[in-house]
Coordinates of N, CA and C in Angstrom, one line a residue:
Chain A
E9 N 109.3 129.2 91.3 CA 109.4 127.6 91.7 C 110.1 127.0 90.7
L10 N 111.3 126.3 91.3 CA 112.0 125.4 90.5 C 111.4 124.3 89.8
K11 N 111.7 124.1 88.3 CA 111.1 122.9 87.7 C 112.0 122.4 87.1
V12 N 112.0 121.0 87.0 CA 112.8 120.1 86.5 C 112.0 119.2 85.6
E13 N 112.5 119.2 84.3 CA 111.7 118.4 83.4 C 112.6 117.2 82.6
Q14 N 112.1 116.2 82.7 CA 113.0 114.9 81.9 C 112.1 114.6 80.8
N15 N 112.9 114.1 79.8 CA 112.3 113.3 78.7 C 113.2 112.4 78.0
P16 N 112.8 111.0 77.7 CA 111.2 111.1 77.5 C 111.0 110.6 79.1
L17 N 109.7 110.4 79.4 CA 109.0 109.8 80.5 C 108.9 108.4 80.5
F18 N 108.9 107.7 79.4 CA 108.7 106.2 79.3 C 109.6 106.0 78.1
L19 N 110.6 104.9 78.3 CA 111.3 104.6 77.4 C 111.3 103.1 77.4
S20 N 111.3 102.4 76.2 CA 111.3 101.0 76.0 C 112.3 100.8 74.7
M21 N 113.3 100.0 75.2 CA 114.4 99.9 74.4 C 115.0 98.5 74.4
Q22 N 115.6 98.0 73.2 CA 116.3 96.8 73.2 C 117.5 96.5 73.7
E23 N 118.0 95.6 74.1 CA 119.1 95.2 74.7 C 120.3 95.6 73.6
G24 N 121.5 96.1 74.0 CA 122.4 96.4 73.1 C 122.5 97.8 72.3
K25 N 121.1 98.3 72.6 CA 121.1 99.8 71.9 C 121.5 100.9 73.0
N26 N 121.6 102.0 72.2 CA 122.1 103.2 73.0 C 120.8 104.1 73.1
Y27 N 121.0 105.0 74.2 CA 119.8 105.9 74.2 C 120.4 107.0 75.2
T28 N 119.6 108.2 75.2 CA 120.0 109.3 76.2 C 118.6 109.6 76.9
I29 N 118.7 109.9 78.1 CA 117.4 110.7 79.0 C 117.9 112.2 78.9
Y30 N 117.0 113.1 78.8 CA 117.4 114.5 79.0 C 116.6 115.0 80.3
C31 N 117.5 115.9 81.0 CA 116.8 116.5 82.2 C 117.2 118.2 82.0
N32 N 116.2 118.8 81.9 CA 116.1 120.5 81.8 C 115.9 121.0 83.2
Y33 N 116.5 121.7 83.6 CA 116.2 122.4 84.8 C 116.3 123.9 84.8
S34 N 115.5 124.4 85.7 CA 115.1 126.0 85.6 C 116.1 127.0 86.0
T35 N 117.1 126.6 87.0 CA 118.1 127.6 87.3 C 119.3 127.6 86.9
T36 N 120.1 128.3 87.5 CA 121.6 128.4 87.1 C 122.4 127.5 88.2
S37 N 121.6 126.5 88.6 CA 122.3 125.6 89.7 C 123.7 125.0 89.0
D38 N 124.7 124.8 89.8 CA 125.9 124.5 89.5 C 126.1 122.8 89.7
R39 N 124.9 122.1 90.1 CA 125.1 120.8 90.6 C 123.9 120.2 90.2
L40 N 123.8 118.9 90.0 CA 122.7 118.0 89.3 C 123.1 116.8 89.9
Y41 N 121.9 116.1 90.3 CA 121.8 114.6 90.7 C 121.0 113.6 89.7
W42 N 121.7 112.6 89.6 CA 120.9 111.3 89.1 C 120.7 110.3 90.2
Y43 N 119.4 109.7 90.1 CA 119.2 108.7 91.0 C 118.5 107.5 90.0
R44 N 118.5 106.3 90.7 CA 117.8 105.2 90.2 C 116.9 104.7 91.2
Q45 N 115.7 104.3 90.6 CA 114.7 103.7 91.6 C 114.2 102.4 90.9
D46 N 114.4 101.3 91.5 CA 113.8 100.0 91.2 C 112.3 99.9 91.8
P47 N 111.6 99.3 91.2 CA 110.0 99.2 91.7 C 110.0 98.9 93.1
G48 N 109.1 99.7 93.9 CA 108.9 99.5 95.2 C 110.3 99.8 96.1
K49 N 111.2 100.2 95.6 CA 112.5 100.4 96.3 C 112.7 102.0 96.4
S50 N 113.7 102.3 97.2 CA 114.2 103.5 97.3 C 115.2 104.1 96.4
L51 N 115.6 105.3 96.5 CA 116.5 105.9 95.4 C 117.8 105.7 95.7
E52 N 118.4 105.3 94.8 CA 119.9 104.7 94.9 C 120.6 106.1 94.1
S53 N 121.5 106.7 94.6 CA 122.3 107.7 94.1 C 123.3 107.1 92.9
L54 N 123.2 107.8 91.8 CA 124.1 107.4 90.6 C 125.3 108.4 90.6
F55 N 124.9 109.6 90.1 CA 125.8 110.3 89.9 C 125.7 111.9 90.6
V56 N 126.6 112.6 91.0 CA 126.5 113.9 91.5 C 127.4 114.7 90.4
L57 N 126.7 115.7 89.7 CA 127.5 116.5 88.8 C 127.9 117.8 89.6
L58 N 128.9 118.2 89.6 CA 129.0 119.2 90.6 C 129.6 120.8 89.7
S59 N 129.8 120.8 88.3 CA 130.3 121.6 87.7 C 129.8 121.6 86.2
N60 N 130.0 123.2 85.7 CA 129.7 122.9 84.1 C 130.7 122.1 83.5
G61 N 130.1 121.1 82.5 CA 131.0 120.4 81.8 C 131.3 119.1 82.6
A62 N 130.9 118.9 83.6 CA 131.2 117.7 84.5 C 130.8 116.3 83.9
V63 N 131.5 115.3 83.5 CA 131.2 114.2 82.9 C 131.3 113.1 83.9
K64 N 130.5 112.2 84.1 CA 130.9 110.9 84.8 C 130.3 109.7 84.4
Q65 N 131.2 108.6 84.5 CA 130.7 107.4 84.0 C 130.8 106.3 85.0
E66 N 130.0 105.3 85.0 CA 129.8 104.1 85.7 C 129.1 102.9 84.8
G67 N 130.1 102.2 84.5 CA 129.8 101.1 83.5 C 128.9 101.6 82.3
R68 N 127.9 101.2 82.0 CA 127.1 101.5 81.0 C 126.4 102.9 80.8
L69 N 126.8 103.5 82.0 CA 126.0 104.9 82.2 C 126.8 106.1 82.1
M70 N 126.5 107.0 81.6 CA 127.5 108.3 81.5 C 126.5 109.5 81.7
A71 N 126.8 110.4 82.6 CA 126.2 111.6 82.8 C 126.9 112.7 82.6
S72 N 126.3 113.9 82.1 CA 127.1 115.1 81.6 C 126.2 116.3 82.3
L73 N 126.7 117.5 82.6 CA 126.1 118.6 83.0 C 126.7 119.7 82.1
D74 N 125.6 120.7 81.6 CA 125.9 121.8 80.9 C 124.9 122.9 81.5
T75 N 125.6 123.7 82.5 CA 124.9 124.6 83.3 C 124.5 125.6 82.4
K76 N 125.0 126.1 81.3 CA 124.8 127.0 80.6 C 123.5 126.9 79.9
A77 N 123.3 125.7 79.4 CA 122.0 125.2 78.7 C 121.0 124.7 79.8
R78 N 121.5 124.7 80.9 CA 120.6 124.1 82.0 C 119.9 122.6 81.7
L79 N 121.0 121.8 81.2 CA 120.7 120.5 80.8 C 121.7 119.6 81.3
S80 N 121.3 118.3 81.6 CA 122.0 117.1 82.0 C 121.5 116.0 81.2
T81 N 122.3 115.1 80.8 CA 121.9 114.0 80.1 C 122.2 112.8 80.7
L82 N 121.7 111.6 80.7 CA 122.2 110.5 81.2 C 122.2 109.5 80.0
H83 N 123.4 109.0 79.5 CA 123.4 108.2 78.4 C 123.7 106.6 78.6
I84 N 122.9 105.9 78.1 CA 123.0 104.4 78.3 C 123.8 103.7 77.1
T85 N 124.8 103.2 77.3 CA 125.4 102.6 76.0 C 125.2 101.0 76.2
A86 N 124.8 100.5 75.0 CA 124.7 99.1 75.0 C 123.9 98.4 76.1
A87 N 122.5 98.9 76.1 CA 121.6 98.5 77.2 C 121.7 97.1 77.4
V88 N 121.6 96.7 78.8 CA 121.3 95.3 79.3 C 119.9 95.4 80.4
H89 N 119.5 94.1 80.4 CA 118.1 94.2 81.2 C 118.2 94.9 82.6
D90 N 119.3 94.4 83.2 CA 119.5 95.0 84.7 C 119.4 96.5 84.7
L91 N 119.6 97.3 83.7 CA 119.4 98.6 83.7 C 117.9 99.1 83.8
S92 N 117.0 98.2 83.6 CA 115.6 98.5 83.9 C 115.3 99.1 85.1
A93 N 114.6 100.5 85.2 CA 114.5 100.9 86.3 C 113.8 102.4 86.0
T94 N 113.3 103.2 87.2 CA 113.1 104.7 86.8 C 114.4 105.3 87.1
Y95 N 114.7 106.4 86.4 CA 115.8 107.4 86.7 C 115.3 108.6 86.8
F96 N 115.7 109.3 87.8 CA 115.2 110.7 88.1 C 116.6 111.6 88.1
C97 N 116.3 112.7 87.6 CA 117.5 113.7 88.0 C 116.8 114.8 89.0
A98 N 117.8 115.4 89.7 CA 117.1 116.3 90.8 C 118.3 117.3 90.9
E99 N 117.6 118.8 91.2 CA 118.3 119.9 91.2 C 118.1 120.3 92.8
P100 N 119.3 120.8 93.3 CA 119.0 121.3 94.7 C 118.7 122.7 94.6
S101 N 117.9 123.0 95.5 CA 117.3 124.4 95.8 C 117.6 124.8 97.3
T102 N 118.5 125.9 97.3 CA 119.0 126.3 98.5 C 117.8 127.2 99.3
L103 N 117.5 126.5 100.4 CA 116.5 127.2 101.2 C 117.0 128.2 102.1
I104 N 116.1 128.5 103.3 CA 116.6 129.4 104.1 C 117.6 128.8 105.1
Q105 N 118.2 129.4 105.8 CA 119.3 128.9 106.8 C 120.1 127.7 106.1
G106 N 120.4 128.0 105.0 CA 121.5 127.2 104.3 C 120.9 125.7 104.1
A107 N 119.7 125.5 104.3 CA 119.2 124.0 104.0 C 118.9 124.0 102.6
Q108 N 118.9 122.7 102.0 CA 118.6 122.4 100.7 C 117.6 121.4 100.4
K109 N 116.8 121.5 99.4 CA 115.7 120.4 99.2 C 116.1 120.0 97.8
L110 N 115.7 118.9 97.4 CA 115.9 118.4 96.0 C 114.5 118.6 95.3
V111 N 114.6 119.0 94.3 CA 113.7 119.2 93.3 C 113.8 118.1 92.2
F112 N 112.8 117.2 92.0 CA 113.0 116.0 91.0 C 112.3 116.2 89.9
G113 N 112.9 115.6 89.0 CA 112.1 115.3 87.6 C 111.1 114.5 87.8
Q114 N 110.4 114.3 86.7 CA 109.1 113.3 86.7 C 109.5 111.8 86.6
G115 N 110.7 111.7 86.5 CA 111.4 110.3 86.1 C 111.3 109.8 84.9
T116 N 112.1 109.1 84.5 CA 111.9 108.3 83.1 C 112.0 106.7 83.6
R117 N 110.9 106.1 83.0 CA 110.9 104.7 83.4 C 111.5 104.0 82.2
L118 N 112.5 103.3 82.4 CA 113.3 102.7 81.5 C 112.9 101.3 81.2
T119 N 112.7 100.5 80.2 CA 112.4 99.1 80.2 C 113.4 98.7 79.0
I120 N 114.0 97.7 79.5 CA 114.9 97.1 78.3 C 114.6 95.6 78.0
N121 N 114.2 95.4 76.8 CA 113.8 94.3 76.5 C 114.8 93.3 75.9
P122 N 115.0 91.9 76.1 CA 115.7 91.1 75.5 C 115.9 91.1 74.0
Chain B
K12 N 129.8 101.3 107.3 CA 128.8 102.4 108.2 C 127.5 102.1 107.7
A13 N 126.5 102.2 108.8 CA 125.2 101.9 108.5 C 124.6 103.0 107.6
G14 N 123.7 102.6 106.8 CA 122.7 103.6 106.0 C 121.7 104.0 106.7
V15 N 120.7 104.7 106.0 CA 119.6 105.2 106.5 C 118.5 104.3 106.9
T16 N 118.1 104.2 108.1 CA 117.1 103.2 108.5 C 115.8 103.8 108.7
Q17 N 114.7 103.3 108.0 CA 113.4 103.7 108.4 C 112.5 102.7 108.7
T18 N 111.5 103.1 109.6 CA 110.6 102.1 110.2 C 109.3 102.5 110.4
P19 N 108.4 102.0 110.1 CA 108.3 100.6 109.8 C 108.4 100.7 108.1
R20 N 108.6 99.5 107.3 CA 108.7 99.5 106.1 C 107.3 99.5 105.4
Y21 N 106.4 99.0 106.1 CA 104.9 99.1 105.3 C 104.1 99.3 106.5
L22 N 103.0 99.9 106.1 CA 101.8 100.4 107.0 C 100.5 100.5 106.3
I23 N 99.6 99.9 107.0 CA 98.3 100.1 106.5 C 97.4 100.6 107.6
K24 N 96.8 101.9 107.1 CA 95.9 102.5 108.2 C 94.7 102.9 107.7
T25 N 93.7 103.3 108.5 CA 92.3 103.5 108.1 C 92.3 105.1 108.0
R26 N 91.4 105.6 107.2 CA 91.3 107.1 107.2 C 90.8 107.7 108.6
G27 N 91.5 108.9 108.8 CA 91.0 109.5 110.1 C 92.1 109.1 111.0
Q28 N 92.8 108.0 110.9 CA 93.9 107.6 111.9 C 95.2 108.6 111.9
Q29 N 96.0 108.3 112.7 CA 97.3 109.1 112.7 C 98.2 108.2 112.5
V30 N 99.5 108.4 112.1 CA 100.6 107.6 111.8 C 102.0 108.1 112.2
T31 N 102.7 107.6 112.7 CA 104.3 108.1 113.0 C 105.3 107.3 112.2
L32 N 106.2 107.7 111.5 CA 107.2 107.1 110.8 C 108.5 107.6 111.4
S33 N 109.4 106.8 111.4 CA 110.8 107.0 111.9 C 111.9 106.7 111.0
C34 N 112.9 107.6 111.3 CA 114.2 107.6 110.3 C 115.4 107.9 111.1
S35 N 116.3 107.0 111.1 CA 117.6 107.3 111.7 C 118.6 107.4 110.5
P36 N 119.3 108.7 110.7 CA 120.2 108.8 109.5 C 121.6 108.3 109.7
I37 N 122.4 108.5 108.9 CA 123.9 108.0 108.9 C 124.3 108.6 110.0
S38 N 125.2 107.9 110.7 CA 125.8 108.4 111.9 C 126.7 109.6 111.7
G39 N 126.7 110.6 112.3 CA 127.4 112.0 112.1 C 126.5 112.7 111.3
H40 N 125.5 112.5 110.6 CA 124.8 113.5 109.8 C 123.7 114.0 110.6
R41 N 123.7 115.3 110.4 CA 122.7 116.1 111.5 C 121.4 116.5 110.7
S42 N 121.4 116.4 109.3 CA 120.3 117.0 108.6 C 119.6 115.8 108.0
V43 N 118.0 115.9 108.1 CA 117.2 115.0 107.8 C 116.2 115.4 107.0
S44 N 115.9 115.1 105.9 CA 114.9 115.4 105.1 C 113.9 114.4 104.7
W45 N 112.7 114.8 104.5 CA 111.5 114.0 104.1 C 110.9 114.2 102.7
Y46 N 110.6 113.3 102.1 CA 109.9 113.4 100.9 C 108.7 112.4 100.8
Q47 N 107.9 112.9 100.0 CA 106.5 112.0 99.7 C 106.7 111.8 98.3
Q48 N 106.5 110.3 98.1 CA 106.3 109.9 96.6 C 105.1 109.3 96.3
T49 N 104.4 109.8 95.2 CA 103.2 109.4 94.7 C 103.1 109.3 93.4
P50 N 102.3 108.4 92.7 CA 102.5 108.2 91.1 C 101.8 109.4 90.6
G51 N 100.9 110.4 91.3 CA 100.5 111.6 90.5 C 101.5 112.6 90.8
Q52 N 101.8 112.9 91.7 CA 102.9 114.1 92.2 C 104.0 114.0 92.1
G53 N 104.6 112.6 92.0 CA 106.2 112.3 92.0 C 106.7 112.6 93.5
L54 N 108.0 113.0 93.4 CA 108.5 113.3 94.6 C 108.5 114.7 95.0
Q55 N 107.9 114.9 96.4 CA 107.9 116.0 96.8 C 108.5 116.4 98.1
F56 N 109.0 117.5 98.4 CA 109.7 117.7 99.7 C 108.6 118.1 100.8
L57 N 108.9 117.3 101.9 CA 108.0 117.6 102.9 C 108.5 118.5 104.0
F58 N 109.6 118.1 104.6 CA 110.5 119.1 105.4 C 111.9 118.7 105.7
E59 N 112.6 119.5 106.2 CA 113.9 119.2 106.7 C 114.3 119.8 108.1
Y60 N 115.1 118.9 108.8 CA 115.4 119.2 110.2 C 117.1 119.1 110.4
F61 N 117.4 119.9 111.3 CA 118.7 120.0 111.5 C 119.0 120.5 112.9
S62 N 119.8 119.6 113.7 CA 119.9 119.9 115.0 C 118.6 120.3 115.8
E63 N 117.8 119.3 115.6 CA 116.4 119.3 116.3 C 115.4 120.5 115.9
T64 N 115.9 121.2 114.8 CA 115.1 122.2 114.4 C 114.5 122.1 112.9
Q65 N 113.2 122.2 112.8 CA 112.7 122.2 111.7 C 113.1 123.7 110.8
R66 N 113.9 123.4 109.7 CA 114.4 124.5 109.0 C 113.5 125.0 107.8
N67 N 112.7 124.1 107.1 CA 112.1 124.3 106.2 C 111.0 123.2 105.8
K68 N 109.8 123.8 105.3 CA 108.6 122.9 105.1 C 108.2 123.0 103.8
G69 N 107.9 122.0 103.1 CA 107.3 122.1 101.9 C 105.9 122.5 101.9
N70 N 105.2 122.5 100.7 CA 103.7 122.7 100.5 C 102.9 121.7 101.0
F71 N 102.8 121.3 102.5 CA 101.8 120.2 103.0 C 100.9 120.8 104.0
P72 N 99.7 120.3 104.2 CA 99.1 120.8 105.1 C 99.6 120.6 106.6
G73 N 99.0 121.1 107.6 CA 99.5 121.1 108.8 C 99.2 119.7 109.4
R74 N 98.4 118.9 108.7 CA 98.4 117.6 109.2 C 99.6 116.7 109.4
F75 N 100.7 117.4 108.4 CA 102.1 116.5 108.2 C 103.1 117.5 109.3
S76 N 103.5 116.8 110.2 CA 104.6 117.3 111.0 C 105.6 116.4 111.3
G77 N 106.6 116.9 112.2 CA 107.8 116.0 112.2 C 108.6 116.8 113.4
R78 N 109.6 115.8 113.8 CA 110.5 116.5 114.9 C 111.9 115.6 114.7
Q79 N 112.8 116.2 115.3 CA 114.1 115.6 115.4 C 114.6 115.6 116.8
F80 N 115.2 114.4 117.1 CA 115.8 114.0 118.4 C 117.2 114.4 118.5
S81 N 117.6 114.5 119.6 CA 119.2 115.0 119.9 C 120.2 113.9 119.2
N82 N 119.7 112.9 119.0 CA 120.6 111.8 118.3 C 120.5 111.9 116.9
S83 N 119.8 112.9 116.3 CA 119.5 113.3 115.0 C 118.4 112.4 114.3
R84 N 117.9 111.2 114.9 CA 116.8 110.5 114.6 C 115.8 111.4 114.2
S85 N 114.8 111.1 113.2 CA 113.7 112.1 113.1 C 112.3 111.1 112.9
E86 N 111.3 111.9 113.3 CA 110.0 111.1 113.2 C 109.2 112.2 112.3
M87 N 108.3 111.7 111.4 CA 107.4 112.5 111.1 C 105.6 111.9 111.3
N88 N 104.9 112.7 111.6 CA 103.6 112.3 111.9 C 102.6 112.9 110.9
V89 N 101.6 112.0 110.6 CA 100.4 112.6 109.9 C 99.2 112.2 110.5
S90 N 98.3 113.3 110.8 CA 97.3 113.0 111.5 C 96.1 113.2 110.7
T91 N 95.0 112.6 111.2 CA 93.6 112.5 110.4 C 94.0 112.2 108.8
L92 N 94.3 110.8 108.6 CA 94.8 110.4 107.4 C 93.5 110.4 106.4
E93 N 94.3 110.9 105.2 CA 93.3 110.8 104.1 C 93.7 109.8 103.0
L94 N 92.7 109.2 102.2 CA 93.2 108.4 101.2 C 94.4 108.7 100.3
G95 N 94.6 110.3 100.2 CA 95.5 110.8 99.4 C 96.8 110.7 99.9
D96 N 96.9 110.3 101.0 CA 98.2 110.4 101.9 C 98.8 109.0 101.6
S97 N 98.4 108.1 101.0 CA 98.8 106.8 100.6 C 100.2 107.1 99.7
A98 N 101.2 106.7 100.0 CA 102.4 107.2 99.4 C 103.8 106.2 100.0
L99 N 104.8 106.4 99.2 CA 106.1 105.9 99.7 C 106.7 107.4 100.4
Y100 N 107.1 107.3 101.6 CA 107.7 108.1 102.5 C 109.1 107.9 102.6
L101 N 109.9 108.8 101.9 CA 111.5 108.7 101.8 C 111.9 109.7 102.8
C102 N 113.1 109.3 103.5 CA 113.9 109.9 104.4 C 115.2 109.9 103.8
A103 N 115.8 111.2 103.9 CA 117.2 111.2 103.4 C 118.0 111.9 104.6
S104 N 119.2 111.3 104.6 CA 120.4 111.8 105.4 C 121.3 112.8 104.5
V105 N 121.5 114.0 105.1 CA 122.1 114.9 104.2 C 123.3 115.3 104.9
A106 N 124.5 115.4 104.0 CA 125.8 116.0 104.6 C 126.5 116.3 103.3
G107 N 127.2 117.6 103.3 CA 128.1 118.0 102.3 C 127.1 118.1 101.0
G108 N 125.9 118.3 101.2 CA 125.1 118.6 99.9 C 124.7 117.2 99.4
L109 N 125.1 116.0 99.8 CA 124.7 114.8 99.2 C 123.5 114.3 99.9
A110 N 122.7 113.7 99.5 CA 121.4 113.1 100.1 C 121.6 111.5 100.0
F111 N 121.5 110.9 101.1 CA 121.4 109.4 100.9 C 119.9 109.0 101.5
F112 N 119.2 108.2 100.7 CA 117.9 107.7 101.0 C 117.8 106.4 101.7
G113 N 117.0 106.4 102.7 CA 116.5 105.3 103.4 C 115.7 104.5 102.3
Q114 N 115.3 103.3 102.9 CA 114.5 102.2 102.1 C 113.0 102.7 102.0
G115 N 112.6 103.7 102.7 CA 111.4 104.4 102.7 C 110.3 103.4 103.4
T116 N 109.1 104.1 103.6 CA 108.0 103.4 104.5 C 106.9 103.7 103.5
R117 N 106.2 102.6 103.0 CA 105.0 102.4 102.3 C 103.7 102.4 103.1
L118 N 103.0 103.5 103.1 CA 101.9 103.8 103.8 C 100.7 103.6 102.7
T119 N 99.8 102.9 103.2 CA 98.3 102.8 102.5 C 97.3 103.1 103.4
V120 N 96.7 104.0 103.1 CA 95.4 104.3 103.7 C 94.1 103.9 103.2
V121 N 93.3 103.1 103.9 CA 92.1 102.5 103.3 C 90.8 103.0 104.0

């Protein structure tokens, strides 16, 4: 059974600081997804990392993938309040008949204080 | 291009009742997946449909079922509701290995 683990699960930080969320996954999957979820809302796709060494950046967020270490990171630079949300990483699991399901981490609840 | 549409957005049901949730995927997408999100269990895969066929199902009891229509719209049904079925149910429209999620249906069982 695939397992995806994130840490930390809760993160409270001040505006302007940098921090990293870690996502460890259990297989040799060559892709990894990051989603953002605001309270009571759905999942918003942030990044799709498709190969080893992939790095993607959007604003103050940067995600990377190391398939050999089975590790993805989401780095937050100079945090601002608007980035407060829960962040999930997810690993695709190929099922029968070519279907895929996403196996999600527990989520990291990020709170950014002024 | 319209996104994934789920209806209703909110639902309150009584234990023992049944409920049907609907999901319209992005136009042209033939694969629809359903997920349940609860505070205790997180996000869990329910089932996946492609071209009106259920290809895979997660580890949920038989009370959870679904179907997909020829226009790719999907419904999921939960019978004999239990308090523990209270959750956010998310539908994903899948193509090219990418999953796009709808706004979800918040089901509360009382």
